[in-house]
Short mmCIF file of C-alpha atoms and ligand atoms in Angstrom, two decimals:
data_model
loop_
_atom_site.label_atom_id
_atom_site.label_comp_id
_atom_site.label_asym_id
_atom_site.label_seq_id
_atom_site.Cartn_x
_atom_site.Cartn_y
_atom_site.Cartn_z
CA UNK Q 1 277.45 230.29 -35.18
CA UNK Q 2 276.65 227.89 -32.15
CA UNK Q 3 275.10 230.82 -29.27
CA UNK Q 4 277.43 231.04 -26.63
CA UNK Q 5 279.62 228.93 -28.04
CA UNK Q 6 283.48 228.22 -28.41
CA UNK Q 7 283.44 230.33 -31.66
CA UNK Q 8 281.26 233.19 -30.91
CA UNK Q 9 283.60 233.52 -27.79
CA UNK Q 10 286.70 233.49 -29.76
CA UNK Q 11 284.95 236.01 -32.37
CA UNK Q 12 284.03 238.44 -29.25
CA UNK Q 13 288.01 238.10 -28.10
CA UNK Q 14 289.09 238.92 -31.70
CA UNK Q 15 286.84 241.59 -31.75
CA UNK Q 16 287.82 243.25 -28.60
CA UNK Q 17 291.88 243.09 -29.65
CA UNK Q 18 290.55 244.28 -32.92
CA UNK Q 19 293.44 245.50 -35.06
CA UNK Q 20 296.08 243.72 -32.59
CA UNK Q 21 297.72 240.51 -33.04
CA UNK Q 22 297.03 237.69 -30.43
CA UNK Q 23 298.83 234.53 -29.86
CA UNK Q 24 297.51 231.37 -30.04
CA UNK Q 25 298.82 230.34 -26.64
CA UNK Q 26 296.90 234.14 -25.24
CA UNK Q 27 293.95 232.81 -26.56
CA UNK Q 28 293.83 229.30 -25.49
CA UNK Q 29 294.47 230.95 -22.32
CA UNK Q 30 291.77 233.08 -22.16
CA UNK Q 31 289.31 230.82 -23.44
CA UNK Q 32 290.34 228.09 -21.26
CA UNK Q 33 290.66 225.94 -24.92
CA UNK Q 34 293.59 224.10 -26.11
CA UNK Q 35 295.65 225.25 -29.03
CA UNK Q 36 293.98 222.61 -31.86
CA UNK Q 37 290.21 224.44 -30.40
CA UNK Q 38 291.70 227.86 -31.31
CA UNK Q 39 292.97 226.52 -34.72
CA UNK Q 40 289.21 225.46 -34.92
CA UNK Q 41 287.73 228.22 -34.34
CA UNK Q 42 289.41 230.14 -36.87
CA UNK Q 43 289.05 227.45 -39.38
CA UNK Q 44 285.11 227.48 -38.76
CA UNK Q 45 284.98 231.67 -38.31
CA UNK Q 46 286.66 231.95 -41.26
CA UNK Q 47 284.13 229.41 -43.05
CA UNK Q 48 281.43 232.25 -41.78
CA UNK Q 49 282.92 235.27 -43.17
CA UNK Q 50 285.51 236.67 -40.98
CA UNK Q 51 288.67 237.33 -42.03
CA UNK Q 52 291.30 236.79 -39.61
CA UNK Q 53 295.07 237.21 -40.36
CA UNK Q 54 297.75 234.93 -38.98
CA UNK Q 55 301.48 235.33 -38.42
CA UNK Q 56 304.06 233.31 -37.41
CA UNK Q 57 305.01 234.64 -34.11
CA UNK Q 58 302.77 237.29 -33.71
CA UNK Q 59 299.38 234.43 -34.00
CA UNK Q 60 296.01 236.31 -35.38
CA UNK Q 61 294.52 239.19 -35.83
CA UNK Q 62 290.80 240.21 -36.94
CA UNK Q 63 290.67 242.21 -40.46
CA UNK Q 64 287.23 242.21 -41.49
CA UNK Q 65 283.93 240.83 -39.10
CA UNK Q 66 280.40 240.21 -40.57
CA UNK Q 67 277.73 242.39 -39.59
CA UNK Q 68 276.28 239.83 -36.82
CA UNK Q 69 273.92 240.79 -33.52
CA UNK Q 70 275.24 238.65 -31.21
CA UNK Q 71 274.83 239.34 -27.72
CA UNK Q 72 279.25 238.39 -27.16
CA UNK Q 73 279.71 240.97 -30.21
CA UNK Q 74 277.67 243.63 -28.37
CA UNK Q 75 278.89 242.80 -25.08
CA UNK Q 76 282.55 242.99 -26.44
CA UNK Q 77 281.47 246.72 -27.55
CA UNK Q 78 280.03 247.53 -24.41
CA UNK Q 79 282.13 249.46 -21.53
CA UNK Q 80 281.57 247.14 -19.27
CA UNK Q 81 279.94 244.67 -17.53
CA UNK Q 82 276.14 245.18 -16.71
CA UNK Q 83 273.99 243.36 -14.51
CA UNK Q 84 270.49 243.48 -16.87
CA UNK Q 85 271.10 240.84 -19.47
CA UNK Q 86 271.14 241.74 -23.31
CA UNK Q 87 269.37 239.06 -25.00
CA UNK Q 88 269.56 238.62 -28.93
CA UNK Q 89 267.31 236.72 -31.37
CA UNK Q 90 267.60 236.18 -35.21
CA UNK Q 91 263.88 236.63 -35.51
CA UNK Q 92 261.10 237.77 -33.37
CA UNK Q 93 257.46 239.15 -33.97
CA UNK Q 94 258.58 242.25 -31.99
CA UNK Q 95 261.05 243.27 -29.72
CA UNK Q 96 259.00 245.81 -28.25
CA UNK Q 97 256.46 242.63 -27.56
CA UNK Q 98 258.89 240.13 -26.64
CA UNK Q 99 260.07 243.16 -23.97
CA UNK Q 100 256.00 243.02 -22.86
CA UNK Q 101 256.14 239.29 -22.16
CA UNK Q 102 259.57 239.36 -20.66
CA UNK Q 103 258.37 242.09 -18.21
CA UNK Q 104 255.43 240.22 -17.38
CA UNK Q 105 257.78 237.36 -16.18
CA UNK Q 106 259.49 239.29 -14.20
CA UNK Q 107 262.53 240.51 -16.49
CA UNK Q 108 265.58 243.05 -14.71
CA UNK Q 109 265.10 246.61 -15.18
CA UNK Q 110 267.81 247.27 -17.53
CA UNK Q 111 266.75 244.34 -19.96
CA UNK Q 112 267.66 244.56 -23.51
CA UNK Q 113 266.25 242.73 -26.47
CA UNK Q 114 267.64 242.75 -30.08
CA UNK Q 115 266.53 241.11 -32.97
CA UNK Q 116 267.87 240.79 -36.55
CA UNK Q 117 264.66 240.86 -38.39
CA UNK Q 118 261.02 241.33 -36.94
CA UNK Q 119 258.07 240.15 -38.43
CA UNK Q 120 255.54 242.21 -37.25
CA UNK Q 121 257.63 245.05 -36.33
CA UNK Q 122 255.49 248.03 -35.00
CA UNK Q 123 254.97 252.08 -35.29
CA UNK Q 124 253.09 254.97 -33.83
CA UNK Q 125 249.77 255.35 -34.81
CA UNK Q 126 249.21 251.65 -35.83
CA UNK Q 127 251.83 251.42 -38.22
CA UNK Q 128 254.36 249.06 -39.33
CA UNK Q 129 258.12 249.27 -38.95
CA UNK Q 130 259.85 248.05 -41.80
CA UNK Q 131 262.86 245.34 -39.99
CA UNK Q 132 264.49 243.24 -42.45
CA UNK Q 133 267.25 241.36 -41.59
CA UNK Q 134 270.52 242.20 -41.33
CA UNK Q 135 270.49 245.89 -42.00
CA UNK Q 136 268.94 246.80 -38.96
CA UNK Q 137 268.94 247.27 -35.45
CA UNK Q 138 265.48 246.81 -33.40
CA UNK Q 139 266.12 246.75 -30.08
CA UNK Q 140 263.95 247.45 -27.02
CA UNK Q 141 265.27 248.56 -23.30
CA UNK Q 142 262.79 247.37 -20.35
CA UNK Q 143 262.99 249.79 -17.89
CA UNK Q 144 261.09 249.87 -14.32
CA UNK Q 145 260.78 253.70 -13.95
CA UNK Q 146 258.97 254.21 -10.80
CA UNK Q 147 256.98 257.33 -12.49
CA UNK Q 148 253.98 258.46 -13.81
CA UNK Q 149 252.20 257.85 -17.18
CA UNK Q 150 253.07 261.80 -17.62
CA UNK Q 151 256.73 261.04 -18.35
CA UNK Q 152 255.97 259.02 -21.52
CA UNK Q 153 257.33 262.45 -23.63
CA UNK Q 154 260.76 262.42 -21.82
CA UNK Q 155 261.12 258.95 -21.79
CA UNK Q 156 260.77 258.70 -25.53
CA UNK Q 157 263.18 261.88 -25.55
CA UNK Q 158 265.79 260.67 -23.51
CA UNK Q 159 266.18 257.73 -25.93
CA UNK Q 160 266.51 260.07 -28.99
CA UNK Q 161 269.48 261.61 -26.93
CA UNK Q 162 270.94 258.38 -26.22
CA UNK Q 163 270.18 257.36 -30.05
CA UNK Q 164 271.44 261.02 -31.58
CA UNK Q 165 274.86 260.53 -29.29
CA UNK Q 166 275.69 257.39 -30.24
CA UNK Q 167 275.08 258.00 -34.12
CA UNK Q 168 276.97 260.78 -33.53
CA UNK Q 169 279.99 258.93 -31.60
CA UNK Q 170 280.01 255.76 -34.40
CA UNK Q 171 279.92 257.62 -37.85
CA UNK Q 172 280.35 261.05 -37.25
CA UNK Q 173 277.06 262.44 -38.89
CA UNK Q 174 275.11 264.58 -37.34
CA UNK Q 175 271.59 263.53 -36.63
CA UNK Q 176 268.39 266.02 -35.44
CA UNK Q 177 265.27 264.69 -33.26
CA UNK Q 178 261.84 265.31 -35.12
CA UNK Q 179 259.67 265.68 -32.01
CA UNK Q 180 259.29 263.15 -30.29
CA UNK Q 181 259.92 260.49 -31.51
CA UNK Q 182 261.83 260.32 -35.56
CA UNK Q 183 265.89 261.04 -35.57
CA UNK Q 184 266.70 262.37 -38.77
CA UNK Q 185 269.79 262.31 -41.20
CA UNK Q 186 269.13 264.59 -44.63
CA UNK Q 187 265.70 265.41 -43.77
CA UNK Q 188 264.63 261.79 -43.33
CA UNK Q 189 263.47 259.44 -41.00
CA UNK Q 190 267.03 257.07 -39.71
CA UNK Q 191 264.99 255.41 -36.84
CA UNK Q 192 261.84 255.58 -35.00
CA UNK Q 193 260.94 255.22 -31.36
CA UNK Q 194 257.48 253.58 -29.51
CA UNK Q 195 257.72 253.33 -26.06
CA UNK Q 196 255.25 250.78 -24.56
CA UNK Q 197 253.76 251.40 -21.00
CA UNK Q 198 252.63 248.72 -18.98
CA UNK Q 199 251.37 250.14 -15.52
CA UNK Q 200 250.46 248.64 -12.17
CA UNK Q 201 246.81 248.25 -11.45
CA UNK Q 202 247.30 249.59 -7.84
CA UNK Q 203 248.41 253.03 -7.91
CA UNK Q 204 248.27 253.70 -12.00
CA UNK Q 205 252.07 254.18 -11.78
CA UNK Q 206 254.35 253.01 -14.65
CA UNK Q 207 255.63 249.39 -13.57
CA UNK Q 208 257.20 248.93 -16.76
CA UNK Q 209 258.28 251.50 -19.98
CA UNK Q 210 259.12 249.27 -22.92
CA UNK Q 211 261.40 251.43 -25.40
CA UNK Q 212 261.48 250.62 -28.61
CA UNK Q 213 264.24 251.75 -31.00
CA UNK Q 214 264.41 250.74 -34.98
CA UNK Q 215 267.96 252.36 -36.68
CA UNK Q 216 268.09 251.75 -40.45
CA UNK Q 217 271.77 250.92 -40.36
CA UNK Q 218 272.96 249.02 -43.62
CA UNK Q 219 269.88 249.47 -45.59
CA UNK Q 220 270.81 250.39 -49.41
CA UNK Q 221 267.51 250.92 -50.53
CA UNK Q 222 263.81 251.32 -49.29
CA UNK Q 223 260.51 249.68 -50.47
CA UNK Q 224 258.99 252.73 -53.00
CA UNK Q 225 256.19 253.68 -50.41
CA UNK Q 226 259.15 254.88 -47.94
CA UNK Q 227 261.80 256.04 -50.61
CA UNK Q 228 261.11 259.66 -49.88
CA UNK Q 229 260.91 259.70 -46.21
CA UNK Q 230 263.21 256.74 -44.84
CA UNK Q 231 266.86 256.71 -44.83
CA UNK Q 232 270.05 254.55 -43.66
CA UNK Q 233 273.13 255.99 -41.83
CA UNK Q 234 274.76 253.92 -44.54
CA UNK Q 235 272.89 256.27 -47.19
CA UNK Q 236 274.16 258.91 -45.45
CA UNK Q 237 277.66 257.90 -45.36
CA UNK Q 238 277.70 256.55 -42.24
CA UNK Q 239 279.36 252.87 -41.84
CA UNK Q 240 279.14 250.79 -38.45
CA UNK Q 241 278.53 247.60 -37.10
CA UNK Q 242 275.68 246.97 -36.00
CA UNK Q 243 276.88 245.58 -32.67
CA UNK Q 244 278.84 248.73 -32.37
CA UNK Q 245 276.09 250.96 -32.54
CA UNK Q 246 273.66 248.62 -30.40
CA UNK Q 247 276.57 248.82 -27.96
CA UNK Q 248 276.82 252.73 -27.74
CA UNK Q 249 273.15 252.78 -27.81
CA UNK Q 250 272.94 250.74 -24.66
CA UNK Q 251 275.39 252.03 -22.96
CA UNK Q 252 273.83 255.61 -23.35
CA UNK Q 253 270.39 254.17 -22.24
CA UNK Q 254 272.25 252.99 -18.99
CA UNK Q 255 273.85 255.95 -18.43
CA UNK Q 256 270.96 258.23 -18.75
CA UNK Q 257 268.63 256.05 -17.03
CA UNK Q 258 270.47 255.55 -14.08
CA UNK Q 259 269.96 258.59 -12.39
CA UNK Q 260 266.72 260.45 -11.64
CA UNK Q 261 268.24 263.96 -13.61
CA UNK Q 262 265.60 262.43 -16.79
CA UNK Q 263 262.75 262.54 -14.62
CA UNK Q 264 263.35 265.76 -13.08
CA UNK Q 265 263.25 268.08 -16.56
CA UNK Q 266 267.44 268.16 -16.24
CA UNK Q 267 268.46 271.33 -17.64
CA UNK Q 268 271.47 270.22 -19.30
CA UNK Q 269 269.07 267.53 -21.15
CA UNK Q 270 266.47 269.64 -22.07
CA UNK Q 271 268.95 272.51 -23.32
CA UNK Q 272 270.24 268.87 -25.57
CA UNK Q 273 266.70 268.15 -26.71
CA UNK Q 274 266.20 271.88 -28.10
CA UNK Q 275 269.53 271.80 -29.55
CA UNK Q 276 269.05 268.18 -31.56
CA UNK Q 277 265.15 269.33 -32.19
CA UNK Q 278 264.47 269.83 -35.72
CA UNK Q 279 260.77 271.24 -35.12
CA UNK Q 280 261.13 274.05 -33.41
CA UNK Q 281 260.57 276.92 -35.01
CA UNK Q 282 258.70 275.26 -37.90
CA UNK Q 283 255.09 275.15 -38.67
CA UNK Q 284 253.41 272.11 -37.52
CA UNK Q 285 249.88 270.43 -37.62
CA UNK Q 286 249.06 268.91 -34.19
CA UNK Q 287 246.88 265.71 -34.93
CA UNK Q 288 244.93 264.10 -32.12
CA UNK Q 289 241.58 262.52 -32.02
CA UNK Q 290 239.59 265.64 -31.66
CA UNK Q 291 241.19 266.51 -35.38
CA UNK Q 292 244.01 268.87 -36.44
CA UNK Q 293 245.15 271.94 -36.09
CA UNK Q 294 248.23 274.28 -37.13
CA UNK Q 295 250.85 276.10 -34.79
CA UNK Q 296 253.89 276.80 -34.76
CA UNK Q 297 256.56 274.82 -32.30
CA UNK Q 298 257.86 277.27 -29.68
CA UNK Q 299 259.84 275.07 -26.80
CA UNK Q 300 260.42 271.70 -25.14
CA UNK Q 301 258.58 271.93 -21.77
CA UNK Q 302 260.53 270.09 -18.98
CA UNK Q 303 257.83 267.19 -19.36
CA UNK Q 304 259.51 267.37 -22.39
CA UNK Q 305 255.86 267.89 -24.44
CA UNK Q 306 256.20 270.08 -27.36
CA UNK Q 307 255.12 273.95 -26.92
CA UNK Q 308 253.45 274.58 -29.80
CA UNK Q 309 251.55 278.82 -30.41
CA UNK Q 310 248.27 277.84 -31.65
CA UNK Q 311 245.76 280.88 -32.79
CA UNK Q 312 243.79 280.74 -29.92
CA UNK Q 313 246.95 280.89 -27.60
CA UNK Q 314 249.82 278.52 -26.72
CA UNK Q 315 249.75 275.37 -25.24
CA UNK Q 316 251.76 272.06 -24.71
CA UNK Q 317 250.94 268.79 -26.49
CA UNK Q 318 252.31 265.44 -25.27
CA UNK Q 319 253.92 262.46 -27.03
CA UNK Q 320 250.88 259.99 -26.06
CA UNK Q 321 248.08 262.14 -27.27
CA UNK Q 322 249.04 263.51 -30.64
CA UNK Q 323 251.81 263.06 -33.67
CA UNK Q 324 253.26 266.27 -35.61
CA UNK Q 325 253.40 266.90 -38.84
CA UNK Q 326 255.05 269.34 -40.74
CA UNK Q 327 253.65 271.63 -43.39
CA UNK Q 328 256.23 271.42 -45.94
CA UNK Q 329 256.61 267.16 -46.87
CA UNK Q 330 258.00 264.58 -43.99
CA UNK Q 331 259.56 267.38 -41.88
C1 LIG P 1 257.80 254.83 -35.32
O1 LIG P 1 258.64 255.30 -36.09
O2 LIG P 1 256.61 255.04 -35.46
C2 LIG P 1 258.30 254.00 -34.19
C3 LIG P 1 259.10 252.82 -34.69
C4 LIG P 1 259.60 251.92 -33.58
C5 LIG P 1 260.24 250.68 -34.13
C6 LIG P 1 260.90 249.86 -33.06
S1 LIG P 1 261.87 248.57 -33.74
C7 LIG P 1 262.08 247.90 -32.16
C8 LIG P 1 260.74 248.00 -31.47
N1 LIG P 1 259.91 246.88 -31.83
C9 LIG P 1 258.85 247.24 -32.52
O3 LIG P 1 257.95 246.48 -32.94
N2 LIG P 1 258.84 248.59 -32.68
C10 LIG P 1 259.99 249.19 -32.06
#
């Protein structure tokens, strides 16, 4: 489909009247197209896997889409209008990269990239992020935070939220948060999360948080080394377009990133983190660079950093310094 096209126009109006007829003459209209461009359209959308119904009288209606990441198709999903672009690619090395080098040129806080595939997608720790095409969603939200390097925990956090609600809102299951940073359907991993930092030589502050977000949406199967621990929402009986669910993902970045209640250790988000936390409670091994040790997780702190009873006393541990592991397999 031609990017911001005639077609991927008239495929975001379809989609937005989904389930309602539209006339030919409404859609002309709207599109500012004659009649023989509509007929077009549906002639070549139809050629690209969509099925549309038409009706004499009533004109056409959308029955069945392809699972496409266009930016129309999540725009038409969105609530409304925003004023930081959402810019999709087929293919990129990395969103979360592409984010860097869009930052660097000066991007709007608010900025979202999307790809269908990566090539080099990446994890914590130095590891891959397995992105093939359509099945995913790898997105990553540039955001100009104004904070500290100290908030990297509850930024990371505050995505899972926005992740875990909109999983919740599209399909209906019920996904936890593996602190900090793995949302989890059936004990395995559904997406992952790496927020990137880039901060401003001056002061040290954060000029930029990158946040990375991988969902295994469509996937039917994983490669054998991540059979046990990765799953889709599709494996877990959960269907959605992927525009959808980039849609309700944004939108839930937007709306918990435009107000300062994140930064501050909000109550009603931390009591949601706790809630959605699949760790506490559970025994964990705390890995950092000094080497690992065993605990058990206690609490969220409001810098959202894990509380974790150690056996030389308790203390908190923060996203950027060490992962979690738990004793019994993935969890
Ligand atoms: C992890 O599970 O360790 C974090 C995975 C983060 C993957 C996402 S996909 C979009 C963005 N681009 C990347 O290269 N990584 C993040």
């Amino acid at each position: 489909m031609e990017k911001g096209g005639m077609t991927e126009k008239l495929a975001a109006l379809l989609l937005a009247h989904r389930g309602e007829y539209l006339s030919g003459e409404a859609i002309s209209r709207s599109l500012g197209v004659t009649r023989a461009a509509v007929w077009k359209g549906m002639d070549r959308l139809r050629s690209e896997g969509w099925q549309v119904d038409s009706a004499t009288n009533r004109g056409y209606r959308l029955a069945g889409a392809p699972d496409l990441l266009t930016a129309p198709l999540v725009e038409a999903f969105l609530p409304g209008p925003r004023e930081a672009p959402v810019l999709c690619y087929g293919e990129l090395d990395s969103t979360n990269l592409q984010g860097q080098r869009l930052a660097l040129e000066g991007a709007k806080s608010g900025t979202v990239v999307l790809a269908d595939r990566q090539t080099s997608g990446a994890g914590r720790m130095g590891r891959d992020f397995y992105s093939p095409g359509g099945v995913g969603i790898y997105l990553s939200y540039l955001l100009a935070p104004r904070c500290g390097g100290e908030r990297l925990s509850l930024l990371t956090s505050c995505a899972g939220l926005a992740v875990c609600g909109a999983i919740r809102r599209t399909t209906g299951l019920e996904p936890a948060i593996k602190w900090p940073n793995d949302i989890i359907l059936e004990g395995k991993k559904a997406c992952g999360i790496l927020t990137k930092l880039l901060s401003d030589g001056e002061d040290g502050s954060i000029a930029w948080a990158v946040i990375g977000i991988g969902v295994n949406v469509a996937h039917r199967s994983f490669p054998p080394q991540l059979e046990d621990k990765a799953i889709s929402l599709k494996m877990a009986g959960g269907e959605v377009p992927r525009a959808r669910l980039a849609a309700e993902i944004i939108a839930g970045l937007d709306e918990i990133f435009s107000g300062s209640g994140w930064q501050e250790g909000d109550p009603a988000l931390l009591e949601e983190l706790r809630w959605l936390s699949c760790t506490l409670g559970r025994r964990v091994t705390v890995i950092s660079p000094a080497g690992e040790e065993e605990g058990e997780a206690l609490d969220i702190a409001p810098d959202g950093g894990l509380v974790v009873r150690f056996g030389n006393g308790t203390r908190t541990v923060s996203s950027g310094e060490v992962s979690v592991r738990g004793l019994l397999g993935y969890l």
